[in-house]
Structure formats: structure tokens, C-alpha cells
Coordinates of C-alpha atoms in Angstrom, one line a residue:
M1 CA 27.9 -38.7 -18.1
L2 CA 26.3 -36.7 -21.1
K3 CA 23.0 -39.3 -21.0
K4 CA 23.0 -38.6 -17.3
A5 CA 23.5 -35.4 -17.5
A6 CA 21.0 -34.8 -20.6
I7 CA 17.9 -35.8 -19.1
W8 CA 18.5 -33.7 -15.6
M9 CA 18.5 -31.0 -18.0
F10 CA 15.2 -32.8 -19.9
A11 CA 13.8 -33.3 -16.2
L12 CA 15.4 -29.4 -15.3
S13 CA 13.0 -28.1 -17.9
L14 CA 10.1 -30.0 -17.1
M15 CA 9.5 -28.2 -13.8
L16 CA 10.2 -24.8 -14.8
T17 CA 8.0 -25.1 -17.6
A18 CA 5.1 -26.7 -15.5
F19 CA 6.0 -24.2 -12.1
S20 CA 5.7 -20.9 -15.6
H21 CA 2.9 -22.9 -16.4
A22 CA 1.5 -22.8 -12.6
E23 CA 1.9 -19.1 -12.1
N24 CA 0.2 -18.0 -15.6
V25 CA -2.5 -20.1 -14.3
Q26 CA -2.9 -17.9 -11.3
A27 CA -2.2 -15.7 -12.1
S28 CA -5.4 -15.9 -14.8
G29 CA -7.8 -18.1 -13.5
D30 CA -7.1 -18.4 -10.3
A31 CA -6.8 -14.8 -8.9
L32 CA -7.1 -15.0 -4.6
E33 CA -10.2 -13.4 -4.1
T34 CA -10.5 -9.9 -3.4
R35 CA -10.2 -7.6 0.7
A36 CA -10.2 -4.8 -0.5
T37 CA -9.6 -1.6 2.1
W38 CA -10.3 1.6 1.5
L39 CA -7.3 4.1 2.4
W40 CA -8.9 7.7 3.6
N41 CA -5.2 9.1 5.2
P42 CA -2.5 9.1 3.4
W43 CA -0.7 10.3 6.8
M44 CA 0.0 6.8 7.9
F45 CA 2.3 6.3 5.9
V46 CA 4.1 9.0 6.2
K47 CA 4.2 8.9 9.9
D48 CA 4.9 5.0 9.6
E49 CA 4.5 3.6 6.3
A50 CA 6.3 0.1 8.6
A51 CA 3.0 0.4 10.5
T52 CA 0.1 0.6 7.8
L53 CA 1.9 -2.2 5.7
A54 CA 1.7 -4.5 8.5
F55 CA -2.0 -3.3 9.7
L56 CA -3.0 -4.6 5.8
E57 CA -0.5 -7.3 5.9
N58 CA -2.8 -8.4 9.0
K59 CA -5.2 -8.7 7.6
N60 CA -5.4 -10.4 4.1
V61 CA -5.6 -7.1 2.3
N62 CA -4.8 -7.5 -1.0
K63 CA -6.1 -4.5 -2.8
V64 CA -5.8 -0.6 -1.5
Y65 CA -7.6 1.9 -2.3
V66 CA -5.2 4.8 -1.7
Q67 CA -6.7 9.1 -1.8
I68 CA -4.7 11.1 -3.8
D69 CA -3.6 14.1 -1.1
R70 CA -1.2 16.5 -3.8
D71 CA 0.8 17.9 -1.2
I72 CA 2.3 13.9 0.0
P73 CA 5.6 13.8 -2.5
K74 CA 5.0 11.6 -5.2
N75 CA 8.0 9.1 -4.2
T76 CA 6.2 9.2 -0.3
Y77 CA 3.5 7.6 -3.0
R78 CA 5.9 5.4 -4.7
S79 CA 7.8 3.8 -1.7
F80 CA 4.5 3.2 0.3
V81 CA 3.3 1.6 -3.3
T82 CA 6.5 -0.3 -4.1
Q83 CA 6.6 -1.4 -0.1
A84 CA 3.0 -2.2 -0.7
H85 CA 3.3 -5.0 -4.6
S86 CA 5.8 -6.9 -2.9
R87 CA 3.3 -7.6 0.0
G88 CA 1.1 -9.0 -3.1
I89 CA -0.8 -5.7 -2.3
A90 CA -2.6 -4.1 -5.3
V91 CA -2.4 -0.2 -4.6
F92 CA -4.9 2.5 -6.5
A93 CA -5.4 5.5 -7.1
L94 CA -8.5 6.9 -4.9
D95 CA -10.2 10.3 -5.2
G96 CA -13.2 12.7 -5.8
A97 CA -15.8 14.5 -3.8
P98 CA -19.8 15.1 -4.7
S99 CA -19.0 19.1 -5.9
W100 CA -16.6 17.3 -8.9
V101 CA -20.5 16.5 -10.7
A102 CA -21.0 20.5 -9.9
P103 CA -20.5 22.9 -13.4
K104 CA -16.9 23.1 -14.4
G105 CA -16.2 20.4 -10.4
F106 CA -14.8 18.2 -13.7
T107 CA -11.4 21.1 -13.1
N108 CA -10.6 18.3 -10.0
Q109 CA -11.1 14.9 -11.7
N110 CA -8.7 16.7 -14.3
Q111 CA -6.2 17.9 -12.2
L112 CA -6.4 14.0 -10.0
M113 CA -5.8 12.3 -13.8
N114 CA -2.7 14.9 -14.9
W115 CA -1.0 14.3 -11.4
L116 CA -1.0 10.4 -11.6
G117 CA -0.2 10.3 -15.5
N118 CA 3.0 12.5 -14.5
Y119 CA 2.9 9.5 -11.2
Q120 CA 2.9 6.9 -13.4
T121 CA 5.5 8.1 -15.8
G122 CA 8.0 9.0 -13.9
S123 CA 8.2 5.2 -12.1
V124 CA 8.8 2.6 -12.1
E125 CA 6.9 -0.6 -13.2
Q126 CA 6.8 -1.7 -9.3
A127 CA 5.9 1.9 -8.0
R128 CA 2.5 2.0 -10.0
F129 CA -0.6 2.4 -9.6
D130 CA -2.3 -0.4 -10.5
G131 CA -5.8 1.6 -11.5
I132 CA -8.2 3.9 -10.5
H133 CA -10.9 4.6 -7.9
L134 CA -13.8 7.2 -8.2
D135 CA -15.3 8.1 -5.1
V136 CA -18.3 10.8 -6.1
E137 CA -21.5 10.2 -4.0
P138 CA -23.3 12.8 -6.5
Y139 CA -26.1 12.4 -4.5
L140 CA -24.7 14.4 -1.4
Y141 CA -24.8 17.1 -4.1
S142 CA -27.1 20.0 -3.1
G143 CA -28.4 19.2 -7.1
W144 CA -29.2 15.8 -6.1
N145 CA -32.5 16.9 -5.0
S146 CA -32.9 20.7 -6.9
N147 CA -32.1 19.2 -9.7
R148 CA -31.7 15.8 -10.0
A149 CA -31.4 14.8 -13.7
A150 CA -29.1 17.1 -14.5
T151 CA -27.4 15.6 -12.0
V152 CA -27.5 12.5 -13.0
K153 CA -26.5 13.3 -16.3
S154 CA -22.9 15.2 -15.1
Y155 CA -21.8 12.6 -13.4
Q156 CA -23.0 10.2 -15.7
S157 CA -20.0 12.5 -18.2
L158 CA -17.9 12.7 -15.1
L159 CA -17.5 9.1 -15.1
Q160 CA -17.3 9.2 -19.1
R161 CA -14.2 11.5 -19.3
A162 CA -12.7 9.6 -16.6
A163 CA -13.0 6.0 -18.4
T164 CA -11.9 8.1 -21.5
S165 CA -8.8 9.2 -19.2
A166 CA -8.2 6.5 -17.6
A167 CA -8.1 4.2 -21.1
Q168 CA -4.5 6.8 -22.2
L169 CA -3.3 5.9 -18.7
N170 CA -4.2 2.5 -19.8
L171 CA -5.3 1.5 -16.2
P172 CA -8.5 -0.1 -15.2
L173 CA -11.7 2.1 -13.9
E174 CA -13.6 1.9 -10.9
A175 CA -16.7 3.5 -9.3
D176 CA -18.3 2.8 -5.7
M177 CA -21.6 2.7 -5.8
P178 CA -24.6 2.8 -3.4
F179 CA -27.0 -0.1 -3.8
W180 CA -30.1 1.9 -3.9
F181 CA -28.9 3.5 -7.4
D182 CA -30.6 0.5 -8.7
E183 CA -33.7 2.5 -8.3
I184 CA -32.9 5.6 -9.9
T185 CA -33.2 6.1 -13.6
Y186 CA -32.2 8.2 -16.0
K187 CA -33.3 9.3 -19.4
N188 CA -30.5 11.9 -21.2
T189 CA -28.2 11.9 -24.5
F190 CA -27.3 8.7 -22.2
G191 CA -30.1 6.5 -24.1
K192 CA -32.6 5.3 -20.7
G193 CA -32.8 3.0 -17.7
L194 CA -30.7 2.3 -14.6
L195 CA -28.3 4.4 -13.4
A196 CA -26.6 0.8 -12.2
E197 CA -27.0 -0.3 -14.6
W198 CA -25.1 2.4 -16.7
V199 CA -22.6 2.3 -14.3
I200 CA -21.9 -1.6 -14.2
A201 CA -21.7 -0.9 -18.0
N202 CA -19.9 1.9 -18.1
T203 CA -16.6 1.3 -15.6
D204 CA -14.2 -1.9 -15.2
G205 CA -15.2 -2.9 -12.0
V206 CA -17.3 -1.6 -9.2
T207 CA -17.6 -1.2 -5.7
L208 CA -21.0 -1.5 -3.9
M209 CA -21.7 0.4 -0.6
A210 CA -23.7 -2.6 0.9
Y211 CA -23.8 -0.8 4.0
R212 CA -24.9 -3.9 7.0
D213 CA -24.8 -5.6 8.9
S214 CA -26.2 -9.4 8.1
A215 CA -25.0 -11.4 5.5
Q216 CA -29.5 -11.6 5.2
M217 CA -29.7 -8.6 4.3
I218 CA -25.9 -8.4 2.1
I219 CA -27.1 -11.0 0.1
E220 CA -30.3 -9.3 -1.0
I221 CA -29.5 -5.5 -1.7
V222 CA -25.9 -6.5 -4.1
K223 CA -28.1 -9.7 -5.8
N224 CA -29.2 -6.5 -9.4
E225 CA -25.8 -5.2 -9.2
I226 CA -24.5 -8.9 -9.5
A227 CA -27.2 -9.6 -12.2
M228 CA -26.4 -6.6 -14.3
A229 CA -22.3 -7.5 -14.1
E230 CA -22.9 -10.9 -14.7
R231 CA -24.6 -9.3 -18.2
Y232 CA -21.4 -7.5 -18.7
G233 CA -18.5 -9.5 -17.7
K234 CA -17.8 -6.9 -15.2
H235 CA -17.6 -7.5 -11.0
I236 CA -18.4 -6.5 -7.8
V237 CA -17.0 -5.2 -4.4
V238 CA -19.5 -5.9 -1.9
G239 CA -18.7 -3.0 -0.3
V240 CA -19.1 -2.9 4.6
E241 CA -18.8 0.3 7.1
T242 CA -17.3 -0.4 10.8
G243 CA -17.0 3.3 11.6
T244 CA -20.2 4.5 13.7
T245 CA -22.4 6.4 11.9
D246 CA -25.8 8.2 13.2
E247 CA -27.8 7.0 10.5
G248 CA -28.9 3.1 12.6
S249 CA -26.8 0.5 14.0
V250 CA -28.3 -1.4 10.8
I251 CA -25.2 0.6 8.8
T252 CA -22.3 -0.9 10.3
F253 CA -20.4 -3.6 12.3
A254 CA -18.8 -1.0 14.6
E255 CA -21.1 -2.5 17.9
E256 CA -20.4 -6.7 16.6
G257 CA -17.1 -6.5 15.9
E258 CA -14.6 -7.8 13.9
V259 CA -15.3 -11.8 14.2
Y260 CA -18.9 -11.7 13.3
M261 CA -18.2 -9.1 10.4
N262 CA -16.3 -11.5 8.9
Q263 CA -18.9 -14.6 9.9
Q264 CA -21.3 -12.4 7.5
L265 CA -18.8 -11.7 4.4
D266 CA -17.8 -15.5 4.8
K267 CA -21.6 -16.1 4.5
V268 CA -21.9 -12.8 1.6
A269 CA -18.5 -15.1 -0.2
S270 CA -20.1 -18.2 -0.2
H271 CA -23.7 -17.6 -1.7
Y272 CA -21.8 -16.2 -4.6
S273 CA -18.8 -18.0 -5.1
S274 CA -21.0 -19.2 -8.2
S275 CA -21.6 -15.7 -9.6
S276 CA -18.5 -14.7 -12.3
A277 CA -19.6 -11.5 -11.4
Y278 CA -18.5 -11.7 -8.3
E279 CA -15.4 -10.1 -6.7
G280 CA -14.9 -10.1 -3.0
T281 CA -15.7 -8.1 -0.5
A282 CA -13.7 -4.3 1.5
I283 CA -13.7 -2.8 4.2
H284 CA -14.2 0.3 5.1
H285 CA -12.5 1.7 5.6
V286 CA -8.4 1.9 7.6
G287 CA -9.1 4.2 10.2
S288 CA -11.6 2.9 11.6
W289 CA -11.1 -1.0 10.3
M290 CA -8.0 -0.4 12.6
T291 CA -9.9 0.3 16.0
M292 CA -12.4 -2.2 16.0
A293 CA -14.0 -3.9 18.5
P294 CA -12.5 -7.6 17.6

């Protein structure tokens, strides 16, 4: 009897060890491809948290960039983050504006980092954010046209400050970036080169705004950044647009609908499946995705 019990306990031990190992392998080496989205309106989950989470879950989202609105109580964010985590969805704190590259504009970023530091300290692990996601878009600031060199340098300084703050918070730093930053050069105290390469090298991850409506075009416009990220051991998420725009129908999948969009994104994923830098896709954004044609 004792012998049988010992054998049973040994077998159980092996099973538990194997299960634990499988979990560790999945966590470290077989992570799911990222399917991300931007949630610019956090009042959506203030009004109806369950419906917001149900939408994300139904669309197989496993990473969401959530706008930080300091008018919303921290406990409301804690509830959403906790519930998202229980559904396997990572949550990154999202903020940024073109004015952040203006003189003294970095104070806005400081406010974000201070808020985030207080939030993380006051939250249990399950309610904490998984990272920081910046959307600054310096090319929309007036200085981009009047004094591009200074604006580019200000943007680099801003990201450098953000990286320092993120490290202090023990959080990864990500940034949105247009696909054409590989055509923008810089020569200043940060050195010289292509702005796209600098951003990739100085953040933990980039979501590339590859706003085109066919796999062929998307594959073409992200290839340089994918190659750069491979060299630096970094990751690229390929972002696409679902909202209507006056910039041309080629920018968005709004006309073609969701089924066609997913087919094109599958082709992009297949093309870059062997790339160590390709992390997945991001859909811009929750609001327009919700009302998108099938």
C-alpha cells in the first residue's frame, strides 16, 4: 500500500513538474502574437466596464493601450486593469500629444509619470499597468515645419526622459511611430542617423502606424523598421486604421470592412512569421472598430 502511494505521489510530482514547465515555456518562448488596440476614451469603461471588456475579449485582443485621464478615479482604472488581466489582456498606460515637444512641454509627460508612479505604488500587482505607451506625433506640432531639427531633438529628449522614468517604475516603454520616420534624419547631440532607428533603439517596443489597406502595401512600408528592430533585438507591432479619414481611402479599412482587414493582417503576419522583430498587429481604435462594417 505504501509502495503504491509512493508511486502515485511520484507520478503526481512528475505531472506537476511538467505542467509548471509547460507554463514557463509558454510564458517565455511561445507567447501569443500580439493583437492590440488603442482605447482613447476611458469613459467607455466608466460607463460600462463589462461591455468594454466583452468587446476586447470578443475581438481576441490581448493588449490594450488605455488613455490616462486624470479626472477618472484611480480605483476605476484599477478595476478595469484587474478585469482585463483576468481575461489575459495586458494593459499599457497611454498618453501623449504633439505639444509635448514644445518648450516646457515635457511637464505634461512628468505629470503622467507622477500619476503612474502613485498609481502603481497604491495598487496590488493584479491592478498595475504592464507598461507605458506614448503617442506624441511631433510632426503635428508647428515647430516640425518651422524648425524641424529642434523639434526632432526635443522629441528625442522627451523619449529619453520617458525611458528614465519608465526604468524607475520598472515598466517597459513603447511608442507609436509613423512608417515614414525612416526618411527623417537627425544630427545633434544624440548623434546622427535615421529617426526611426533612433526611436526603435531607445524604446522597448514600437507600434508602427502603417496605415494602408492592403497587405502588400503594409508589408512594403514596414520592412525597414522590421529590419532595424531585428538588429537591435526589439519588437514591432504593425498598426492599421479602421476609422473614416479625409486623407484618402487607401489609409483605412473602413470601406472594406473587418473580414477583409483580418485577411490582410493574416497575410502580413504570414510574411513576417520568421522575423524575430515582428510582434503582431494593432487596430486603431476601439471606438471606430466597434462601428466598423463586418
